[in-house]
Amino acid sequence: MAALLELRDVTKDFGGLRVVDHLDLHVNQGEIVSVIGPNGAGKTTVFNLITGIFHPDSGEILFEDRKISGLPPHTITNRGVARTFQTLRLFLNMTVLENVMAAAYGHTKGTMVESMLQLPRARREEKRIRALAEEKLSFFGQRLAGYRFDQPAYSLSYANRRRLEIARAMATDARLLLLDEPAAGMNPNETHEVTELIARLRDDAGYTILVIEHDMHVVEGISNRVIALDHGLKIAEGSFNEVATHPLVIEAYLGVRAAAEEAI
């Protein structure tokens, strides 16, 4: 399979602290790749580098064989990379439908004057965006569709807010979704549902997915490959079982003594 996303020898420092250390990473078309590691391992910084919030100090990032490192975030989003955040970032006073429509306006061509005067092109684009938003929300079934279109986002349960943030990312016409701890804060039943949802995003909707997740049940259930980071270094890569039993991964999570005992 061709690599949709590639990080080549990427390094990022903040002052004297190296947060990402000569990282090589790739995600193939149609894969779900999970990035794991203890707090402070550099996982979210990797997402921020990919999406243009930070720029690498060295190395390069490619999407569909085109360099995206150094580009502004909106340009990277328009290229086909969208993300969710560890901390929800919804427009809580807007409706469910409006939240998703807002993400699609970046692909419109109508001018501000056309929108203000409701000229024909602006009306056509508004209709198209509404249909797109309804289509993306319908992927989540009754959780977000139907009568929920007109509900304010603040009225949703926590799990449905997570779903809405994913729907909003989908509406950017993305081909690669970066999901930052999608199961964070969920109970076991909700965690199971989000695991199934991520698999459906790949199998039914055709997305390639890079996910950060701490819940190992989710990681085991969805991943084609797992990459483990510690202090910005890639310490293991492979199947879930290969990475979960790797001595360096055990050491990163549990300490040197635990790794030594595991090796005995």
PDB file of C-alpha atoms in Angstrom:
ATOM      1  CA  MET A   1       0.000   0.000   0.000  1.00  0.00           C
ATOM      2  CA  ALA A   2       1.136   3.547  -0.741  1.00  0.00           C
ATOM      3  CA  ALA A   3       1.951   5.820   2.183  1.00  0.00           C
ATOM      4  CA  LEU A   4      -0.685   8.530   2.512  1.00  0.00           C
ATOM      5  CA  LEU A   5       1.233  10.321   5.280  1.00  0.00           C
ATOM      6  CA  GLU A   6       4.969  10.293   5.941  1.00  0.00           C
ATOM      7  CA  LEU A   7       7.118  11.907   8.615  1.00  0.00           C
ATOM      8  CA  ARG A   8      10.783  11.785   7.684  1.00  0.00           C
ATOM      9  CA  ASP A   9      13.387  12.386  10.410  1.00  0.00           C
ATOM     10  CA  VAL A  10      11.163  14.980  12.114  1.00  0.00           C
ATOM     11  CA  THR A  11      12.545  16.805  15.151  1.00  0.00           C
ATOM     12  CA  LYS A  12      10.917  19.461  17.328  1.00  0.00           C
ATOM     13  CA  ASP A  13      12.468  21.320  20.260  1.00  0.00           C
ATOM     14  CA  PHE A  14      10.910  23.755  22.698  1.00  0.00           C
ATOM     15  CA  GLY A  15      13.791  25.713  24.161  1.00  0.00           C
ATOM     16  CA  GLY A  16      16.205  23.117  25.478  1.00  0.00           C
ATOM     17  CA  LEU A  17      13.596  20.342  25.549  1.00  0.00           C
ATOM     18  CA  ARG A  18      13.428  17.901  22.646  1.00  0.00           C
ATOM     19  CA  VAL A  19       9.806  16.793  22.305  1.00  0.00           C
ATOM     20  CA  VAL A  20      10.026  14.887  19.009  1.00  0.00           C
ATOM     21  CA  ASP A  21      13.344  13.230  18.230  1.00  0.00           C
ATOM     22  CA  HIS A  22      14.203  12.267  14.622  1.00  0.00           C
ATOM     23  CA  LEU A  23      10.830  10.584  14.141  1.00  0.00           C
ATOM     24  CA  ASP A  24      10.061   8.446  11.102  1.00  0.00           C
ATOM     25  CA  LEU A  25       6.400   7.526  10.773  1.00  0.00           C
ATOM     26  CA  HIS A  26       4.106   6.527   7.943  1.00  0.00           C
ATOM     27  CA  VAL A  27       0.425   5.765   7.545  1.00  0.00           C
ATOM     28  CA  ASN A  28      -0.653   3.749   4.526  1.00  0.00           C
ATOM     29  CA  GLN A  29      -3.854   4.324   2.620  1.00  0.00           C
ATOM     30  CA  GLY A  30      -6.735   2.571   4.401  1.00  0.00           C
ATOM     31  CA  GLU A  31      -4.856   1.894   7.644  1.00  0.00           C
ATOM     32  CA  ILE A  32      -5.682   2.649  11.233  1.00  0.00           C
ATOM     33  CA  VAL A  33      -2.422   3.413  13.030  1.00  0.00           C
ATOM     34  CA  SER A  34      -2.426   4.033  16.786  1.00  0.00           C
ATOM     35  CA  VAL A  35       0.188   6.134  18.564  1.00  0.00           C
ATOM     36  CA  ILE A  36       0.667   5.233  22.218  1.00  0.00           C
ATOM     37  CA  GLY A  37       3.008   6.291  24.986  1.00  0.00           C
ATOM     38  CA  PRO A  38       2.992   7.715  28.510  1.00  0.00           C
ATOM     39  CA  ASN A  39       2.071  11.334  29.214  1.00  0.00           C
ATOM     40  CA  GLY A  40       4.749  13.630  27.843  1.00  0.00           C
ATOM     41  CA  ALA A  41       5.813  11.195  25.127  1.00  0.00           C
ATOM     42  CA  GLY A  42       5.210  13.774  22.371  1.00  0.00           C
ATOM     43  CA  LYS A  43       2.042  12.287  20.878  1.00  0.00           C
ATOM     44  CA  THR A  44      -0.053  15.450  20.635  1.00  0.00           C
ATOM     45  CA  THR A  45       2.978  17.408  19.448  1.00  0.00           C
ATOM     46  CA  VAL A  46       3.174  14.994  16.506  1.00  0.00           C
ATOM     47  CA  PHE A  47      -0.452  15.839  15.661  1.00  0.00           C
ATOM     48  CA  ASN A  48       0.323  19.555  15.984  1.00  0.00           C
ATOM     49  CA  LEU A  49       3.260  19.163  13.603  1.00  0.00           C
ATOM     50  CA  ILE A  50       1.198  17.281  11.035  1.00  0.00           C
ATOM     51  CA  THR A  51      -1.601  19.857  11.111  1.00  0.00           C
ATOM     52  CA  GLY A  52       0.661  22.908  10.935  1.00  0.00           C
ATOM     53  CA  ILE A  53       0.124  24.270  14.445  1.00  0.00           C
ATOM     54  CA  PHE A  54       3.869  23.735  14.981  1.00  0.00           C
ATOM     55  CA  HIS A  55       6.575  23.557  12.332  1.00  0.00           C
ATOM     56  CA  PRO A  56       9.357  20.965  12.599  1.00  0.00           C
ATOM     57  CA  ASP A  57      12.877  22.168  13.355  1.00  0.00           C
ATOM     58  CA  SER A  58      14.219  19.555  10.953  1.00  0.00           C
ATOM     59  CA  GLY A  59      12.858  16.808   8.732  1.00  0.00           C
ATOM     60  CA  GLU A  60       9.773  16.950   6.561  1.00  0.00           C
ATOM     61  CA  ILE A  61       6.153  15.839   6.531  1.00  0.00           C
ATOM     62  CA  LEU A  62       4.481  14.647   3.339  1.00  0.00           C
ATOM     63  CA  PHE A  63       0.837  14.003   2.540  1.00  0.00           C
ATOM     64  CA  GLU A  64       0.069  12.244  -0.726  1.00  0.00           C
ATOM     65  CA  ASP A  65       3.771  12.691  -1.649  1.00  0.00           C
ATOM     66  CA  ARG A  66       3.511  16.480  -1.298  1.00  0.00           C
ATOM     67  CA  LYS A  67       5.345  18.372   1.421  1.00  0.00           C
ATOM     68  CA  ILE A  68       2.989  19.925   3.971  1.00  0.00           C
ATOM     69  CA  SER A  69       5.425  20.818   6.754  1.00  0.00           C
ATOM     70  CA  GLY A  70       5.646  24.597   6.996  1.00  0.00           C
ATOM     71  CA  LEU A  71       2.193  25.185   5.521  1.00  0.00           C
ATOM     72  CA  PRO A  72      -0.484  26.997   7.554  1.00  0.00           C
ATOM     73  CA  PRO A  73      -3.164  24.833   9.231  1.00  0.00           C
ATOM     74  CA  HIS A  74      -6.024  25.874   6.912  1.00  0.00           C
ATOM     75  CA  THR A  75      -4.001  24.893   3.837  1.00  0.00           C
ATOM     76  CA  ILE A  76      -3.214  21.474   5.320  1.00  0.00           C
ATOM     77  CA  THR A  77      -6.909  20.987   6.129  1.00  0.00           C
ATOM     78  CA  ASN A  78      -7.827  21.884   2.551  1.00  0.00           C
ATOM     79  CA  ARG A  79      -5.299  19.294   1.335  1.00  0.00           C
ATOM     80  CA  GLY A  80      -7.321  16.589   3.131  1.00  0.00           C
ATOM     81  CA  VAL A  81      -6.054  16.302   6.722  1.00  0.00           C
ATOM     82  CA  ALA A  82      -8.523  16.898   9.573  1.00  0.00           C
ATOM     83  CA  ARG A  83      -8.298  16.337  13.298  1.00  0.00           C
ATOM     84  CA  THR A  84     -10.167  16.208  16.562  1.00  0.00           C
ATOM     85  CA  PHE A  85      -8.758  17.420  19.863  1.00  0.00           C
ATOM     86  CA  GLN A  86      -8.135  15.833  23.231  1.00  0.00           C
ATOM     87  CA  THR A  87     -10.199  18.657  24.758  1.00  0.00           C
ATOM     88  CA  LEU A  88     -13.476  19.159  22.898  1.00  0.00           C
ATOM     89  CA  ARG A  89     -13.613  22.310  20.778  1.00  0.00           C
ATOM     90  CA  LEU A  90     -17.191  22.643  19.614  1.00  0.00           C
ATOM     91  CA  PHE A  91     -19.305  25.753  19.097  1.00  0.00           C
ATOM     92  CA  LEU A  92     -21.550  24.936  22.029  1.00  0.00           C
ATOM     93  CA  ASN A  93     -24.207  27.573  21.334  1.00  0.00           C
ATOM     94  CA  MET A  94     -24.561  26.572  17.691  1.00  0.00           C
ATOM     95  CA  THR A  95     -26.769  23.697  16.617  1.00  0.00           C
ATOM     96  CA  VAL A  96     -25.451  20.270  15.751  1.00  0.00           C
ATOM     97  CA  LEU A  97     -26.053  20.964  12.059  1.00  0.00           C
ATOM     98  CA  GLU A  98     -24.436  24.406  12.187  1.00  0.00           C
ATOM     99  CA  ASN A  99     -21.294  22.965  13.811  1.00  0.00           C
ATOM    100  CA  VAL A 100     -20.777  20.625  10.873  1.00  0.00           C
ATOM    101  CA  MET A 101     -21.755  23.185   8.245  1.00  0.00           C
ATOM    102  CA  ALA A 102     -19.149  25.579   9.670  1.00  0.00           C
ATOM    103  CA  ALA A 103     -16.396  23.097   8.824  1.00  0.00           C
ATOM    104  CA  ALA A 104     -17.443  22.924   5.164  1.00  0.00           C
ATOM    105  CA  TYR A 105     -17.492  26.649   4.406  1.00  0.00           C
ATOM    106  CA  GLY A 106     -13.764  26.595   3.658  1.00  0.00           C
ATOM    107  CA  HIS A 107     -14.559  24.821   0.391  1.00  0.00           C
ATOM    108  CA  THR A 108     -17.081  27.399  -0.851  1.00  0.00           C
ATOM    109  CA  LYS A 109     -16.387  29.951  -3.580  1.00  0.00           C
ATOM    110  CA  GLY A 110     -19.140  32.461  -2.918  1.00  0.00           C
ATOM    111  CA  THR A 111     -18.108  35.937  -1.813  1.00  0.00           C
ATOM    112  CA  MET A 112     -19.201  37.739   1.335  1.00  0.00           C
ATOM    113  CA  VAL A 113     -21.379  40.080  -0.752  1.00  0.00           C
ATOM    114  CA  GLU A 114     -23.090  37.127  -2.460  1.00  0.00           C
ATOM    115  CA  SER A 115     -23.819  35.591   0.932  1.00  0.00           C
ATOM    116  CA  MET A 116     -25.118  38.834   2.420  1.00  0.00           C
ATOM    117  CA  LEU A 117     -27.426  39.455  -0.552  1.00  0.00           C
ATOM    118  CA  GLN A 118     -28.351  35.771  -0.866  1.00  0.00           C
ATOM    119  CA  LEU A 119     -27.484  35.710  -4.552  1.00  0.00           C
ATOM    120  CA  PRO A 120     -28.046  32.466  -6.527  1.00  0.00           C
ATOM    121  CA  ARG A 121     -24.542  31.010  -6.120  1.00  0.00           C
ATOM    122  CA  ALA A 122     -24.591  31.630  -2.372  1.00  0.00           C
ATOM    123  CA  ARG A 123     -27.994  29.956  -2.046  1.00  0.00           C
ATOM    124  CA  ARG A 124     -26.814  26.947  -4.055  1.00  0.00           C
ATOM    125  CA  GLU A 125     -23.699  26.576  -1.918  1.00  0.00           C
ATOM    126  CA  GLU A 126     -25.699  26.913   1.299  1.00  0.00           C
ATOM    127  CA  LYS A 127     -28.013  24.152   0.132  1.00  0.00           C
ATOM    128  CA  ARG A 128     -25.064  21.950  -0.834  1.00  0.00           C
ATOM    129  CA  ILE A 129     -23.319  22.469   2.507  1.00  0.00           C
ATOM    130  CA  ARG A 130     -26.474  21.697   4.441  1.00  0.00           C
ATOM    131  CA  ALA A 131     -26.902  18.439   2.489  1.00  0.00           C
ATOM    132  CA  LEU A 132     -23.254  17.559   3.133  1.00  0.00           C
ATOM    133  CA  ALA A 133     -23.624  18.201   6.864  1.00  0.00           C
ATOM    134  CA  GLU A 134     -26.767  16.074   7.049  1.00  0.00           C
ATOM    135  CA  GLU A 135     -24.973  13.262   5.202  1.00  0.00           C
ATOM    136  CA  LYS A 136     -22.003  13.290   7.602  1.00  0.00           C
ATOM    137  CA  LEU A 137     -24.251  13.408  10.661  1.00  0.00           C
ATOM    138  CA  SER A 138     -26.399  10.571   9.334  1.00  0.00           C
ATOM    139  CA  PHE A 139     -23.326   8.323   9.467  1.00  0.00           C
ATOM    140  CA  PHE A 140     -23.798   8.353  13.260  1.00  0.00           C
ATOM    141  CA  GLY A 141     -27.431   7.232  13.108  1.00  0.00           C
ATOM    142  CA  GLN A 142     -29.905   8.522  15.660  1.00  0.00           C
ATOM    143  CA  ARG A 143     -27.054   9.703  17.875  1.00  0.00           C
ATOM    144  CA  LEU A 144     -26.770  12.879  15.795  1.00  0.00           C
ATOM    145  CA  ALA A 145     -29.397  12.713  13.036  1.00  0.00           C
ATOM    146  CA  GLY A 146     -33.040  13.661  12.739  1.00  0.00           C
ATOM    147  CA  TYR A 147     -34.370  15.882  15.500  1.00  0.00           C
ATOM    148  CA  ARG A 148     -30.854  16.372  16.863  1.00  0.00           C
ATOM    149  CA  PHE A 149     -29.891  18.527  13.844  1.00  0.00           C
ATOM    150  CA  ASP A 150     -31.472  21.563  15.483  1.00  0.00           C
ATOM    151  CA  GLN A 151     -30.337  20.894  19.042  1.00  0.00           C
ATOM    152  CA  PRO A 152     -27.584  23.120  20.475  1.00  0.00           C
ATOM    153  CA  ALA A 153     -24.297  21.306  20.900  1.00  0.00           C
ATOM    154  CA  TYR A 154     -24.270  22.017  24.653  1.00  0.00           C
ATOM    155  CA  SER A 155     -27.359  19.811  25.066  1.00  0.00           C
ATOM    156  CA  LEU A 156     -25.561  16.693  23.812  1.00  0.00           C
ATOM    157  CA  SER A 157     -24.092  14.036  26.058  1.00  0.00           C
ATOM    158  CA  TYR A 158     -20.311  13.921  26.309  1.00  0.00           C
ATOM    159  CA  ALA A 159     -20.093  10.880  24.016  1.00  0.00           C
ATOM    160  CA  ASN A 160     -22.278  12.559  21.383  1.00  0.00           C
ATOM    161  CA  ARG A 161     -20.138  15.687  21.551  1.00  0.00           C
ATOM    162  CA  ARG A 162     -17.192  13.468  20.688  1.00  0.00           C
ATOM    163  CA  ARG A 163     -19.153  12.090  17.736  1.00  0.00           C
ATOM    164  CA  LEU A 164     -20.054  15.613  16.625  1.00  0.00           C
ATOM    165  CA  GLU A 165     -16.405  16.641  16.609  1.00  0.00           C
ATOM    166  CA  ILE A 166     -15.608  13.668  14.360  1.00  0.00           C
ATOM    167  CA  ALA A 167     -18.532  14.582  12.068  1.00  0.00           C
ATOM    168  CA  ARG A 168     -17.162  18.112  11.811  1.00  0.00           C
ATOM    169  CA  ALA A 169     -13.747  16.766  10.804  1.00  0.00           C
ATOM    170  CA  MET A 170     -15.400  14.576   8.176  1.00  0.00           C
ATOM    171  CA  ALA A 171     -17.137  17.619   6.659  1.00  0.00           C
ATOM    172  CA  THR A 172     -13.797  19.190   5.674  1.00  0.00           C
ATOM    173  CA  ASP A 173     -13.546  16.663   2.816  1.00  0.00           C
ATOM    174  CA  ALA A 174     -10.726  14.906   4.660  1.00  0.00           C
ATOM    175  CA  ARG A 175      -9.029  11.723   3.547  1.00  0.00           C
ATOM    176  CA  LEU A 176      -6.907  11.393   6.689  1.00  0.00           C
ATOM    177  CA  LEU A 177      -8.462  11.750  10.145  1.00  0.00           C
ATOM    178  CA  LEU A 178      -6.290  12.430  13.195  1.00  0.00           C
ATOM    179  CA  LEU A 179      -8.225  11.434  16.316  1.00  0.00           C
ATOM    180  CA  ASP A 180      -6.724  12.624  19.602  1.00  0.00           C
ATOM    181  CA  GLU A 181      -7.940  10.332  22.417  1.00  0.00           C
ATOM    182  CA  PRO A 182     -11.450   9.776  21.037  1.00  0.00           C
ATOM    183  CA  ALA A 183     -12.404   7.493  23.945  1.00  0.00           C
ATOM    184  CA  ALA A 184     -11.156   9.810  26.708  1.00  0.00           C
ATOM    185  CA  GLY A 185     -13.662  10.216  29.531  1.00  0.00           C
ATOM    186  CA  MET A 186     -16.047   7.534  28.283  1.00  0.00           C
ATOM    187  CA  ASN A 187     -17.535   4.645  30.242  1.00  0.00           C
ATOM    188  CA  PRO A 188     -16.914   1.038  29.093  1.00  0.00           C
ATOM    189  CA  ASN A 189     -20.071   0.876  26.958  1.00  0.00           C
ATOM    190  CA  GLU A 190     -19.280   4.178  25.243  1.00  0.00           C
ATOM    191  CA  THR A 191     -15.684   3.063  24.738  1.00  0.00           C
ATOM    192  CA  HIS A 192     -16.900  -0.084  22.976  1.00  0.00           C
ATOM    193  CA  GLU A 193     -19.150   2.020  20.740  1.00  0.00           C
ATOM    194  CA  VAL A 194     -16.345   4.404  19.789  1.00  0.00           C
ATOM    195  CA  THR A 195     -14.108   1.428  18.964  1.00  0.00           C
ATOM    196  CA  GLU A 196     -16.756   0.168  16.538  1.00  0.00           C
ATOM    197  CA  LEU A 197     -17.195   3.684  15.163  1.00  0.00           C
ATOM    198  CA  ILE A 198     -13.513   4.087  14.322  1.00  0.00           C
ATOM    199  CA  ALA A 199     -13.526   0.744  12.494  1.00  0.00           C
ATOM    200  CA  ARG A 200     -16.611   1.867  10.527  1.00  0.00           C
ATOM    201  CA  LEU A 201     -14.901   5.133   9.585  1.00  0.00           C
ATOM    202  CA  ARG A 202     -12.277   3.043   7.812  1.00  0.00           C
ATOM    203  CA  ASP A 203     -14.366   0.156   6.511  1.00  0.00           C
ATOM    204  CA  ASP A 204     -17.583   1.962   5.536  1.00  0.00           C
ATOM    205  CA  ALA A 205     -16.554   5.591   5.019  1.00  0.00           C
ATOM    206  CA  GLY A 206     -13.096   4.942   3.545  1.00  0.00           C
ATOM    207  CA  TYR A 207     -10.995   7.113   5.839  1.00  0.00           C
ATOM    208  CA  THR A 208      -7.373   6.530   6.748  1.00  0.00           C
ATOM    209  CA  ILE A 209      -6.917   7.149  10.474  1.00  0.00           C
ATOM    210  CA  LEU A 210      -4.077   8.075  12.804  1.00  0.00           C
ATOM    211  CA  VAL A 211      -5.224   7.899  16.413  1.00  0.00           C
ATOM    212  CA  ILE A 212      -3.749   8.739  19.809  1.00  0.00           C
ATOM    213  CA  GLU A 213      -5.294   6.592  22.506  1.00  0.00           C
ATOM    214  CA  HIS A 214      -4.495   5.538  26.069  1.00  0.00           C
ATOM    215  CA  ASP A 215      -7.181   2.851  26.331  1.00  0.00           C
ATOM    216  CA  MET A 216      -5.442  -0.339  25.268  1.00  0.00           C
ATOM    217  CA  HIS A 217      -8.751  -2.119  24.610  1.00  0.00           C
ATOM    218  CA  VAL A 218      -9.480   0.483  21.925  1.00  0.00           C
ATOM    219  CA  VAL A 219      -5.954   0.262  20.515  1.00  0.00           C
ATOM    220  CA  GLU A 220      -6.136  -3.529  20.342  1.00  0.00           C
ATOM    221  CA  GLY A 221      -9.557  -3.454  18.712  1.00  0.00           C
ATOM    222  CA  ILE A 222      -8.856  -1.019  15.882  1.00  0.00           C
ATOM    223  CA  SER A 223      -5.173  -0.961  14.976  1.00  0.00           C
ATOM    224  CA  ASN A 224      -3.465  -2.281  11.881  1.00  0.00           C
ATOM    225  CA  ARG A 225      -0.221  -1.054  13.410  1.00  0.00           C
ATOM    226  CA  VAL A 226       0.815   0.499  16.708  1.00  0.00           C
ATOM    227  CA  ILE A 227       3.650   2.987  17.228  1.00  0.00           C
ATOM    228  CA  ALA A 228       4.968   3.627  20.735  1.00  0.00           C
ATOM    229  CA  LEU A 229       6.711   6.875  21.661  1.00  0.00           C
ATOM    230  CA  ASP A 230       8.682   7.837  24.753  1.00  0.00           C
ATOM    231  CA  HIS A 231      10.208  11.295  25.190  1.00  0.00           C
ATOM    232  CA  GLY A 232       9.733  11.921  21.488  1.00  0.00           C
ATOM    233  CA  LEU A 233      11.533   8.758  20.383  1.00  0.00           C
ATOM    234  CA  LYS A 234       9.884   5.879  18.559  1.00  0.00           C
ATOM    235  CA  ILE A 235      10.649   2.884  20.771  1.00  0.00           C
ATOM    236  CA  ALA A 236       8.507   0.209  19.098  1.00  0.00           C
ATOM    237  CA  GLU A 237       6.353  -0.394  16.033  1.00  0.00           C
ATOM    238  CA  GLY A 238       4.323  -3.371  14.894  1.00  0.00           C
ATOM    239  CA  SER A 239       1.170  -5.271  15.751  1.00  0.00           C
ATOM    240  CA  PHE A 240      -0.580  -4.577  19.049  1.00  0.00           C
ATOM    241  CA  ASN A 241       0.829  -7.733  20.656  1.00  0.00           C
ATOM    242  CA  GLU A 242       4.369  -6.999  19.455  1.00  0.00           C
ATOM    243  CA  VAL A 243       4.305  -3.464  20.834  1.00  0.00           C
ATOM    244  CA  ALA A 244       2.428  -4.237  24.070  1.00  0.00           C
ATOM    245  CA  THR A 245       5.004  -6.859  25.061  1.00  0.00           C
ATOM    246  CA  HIS A 246       8.071  -4.906  23.956  1.00  0.00           C
ATOM    247  CA  PRO A 247      10.487  -4.377  26.891  1.00  0.00           C
ATOM    248  CA  LEU A 248      10.999  -0.682  26.105  1.00  0.00           C
ATOM    249  CA  VAL A 249       7.242  -0.088  26.074  1.00  0.00           C
ATOM    250  CA  ILE A 250       6.817  -1.874  29.412  1.00  0.00           C
ATOM    251  CA  GLU A 251       9.679   0.178  30.817  1.00  0.00           C
ATOM    252  CA  ALA A 252       8.166   3.437  29.533  1.00  0.00           C
ATOM    253  CA  TYR A 253       4.820   2.717  31.187  1.00  0.00           C
ATOM    254  CA  LEU A 254       5.806   0.801  34.309  1.00  0.00           C
ATOM    255  CA  GLY A 255       9.496   1.444  34.971  1.00  0.00           C
ATOM    256  CA  VAL A 256      12.788  -0.436  34.664  1.00  0.00           C
ATOM    257  CA  ARG A 257      12.009  -3.034  37.320  1.00  0.00           C
ATOM    258  CA  ALA A 258       8.761  -4.069  35.636  1.00  0.00           C
ATOM    259  CA  ALA A 259      10.539  -4.446  32.311  1.00  0.00           C
ATOM    260  CA  ALA A 260      13.198  -6.638  33.901  1.00  0.00           C
ATOM    261  CA  GLU A 261      10.615  -8.834  35.599  1.00  0.00           C
ATOM    262  CA  GLU A 262       8.708  -9.178  32.325  1.00  0.00           C
ATOM    263  CA  ALA A 263      11.871 -10.379  30.594  1.00  0.00           C
ATOM    264  CA  ILE A 264      12.424 -13.179  33.159  1.00  0.00           C
TER     265      ILE A 264
END
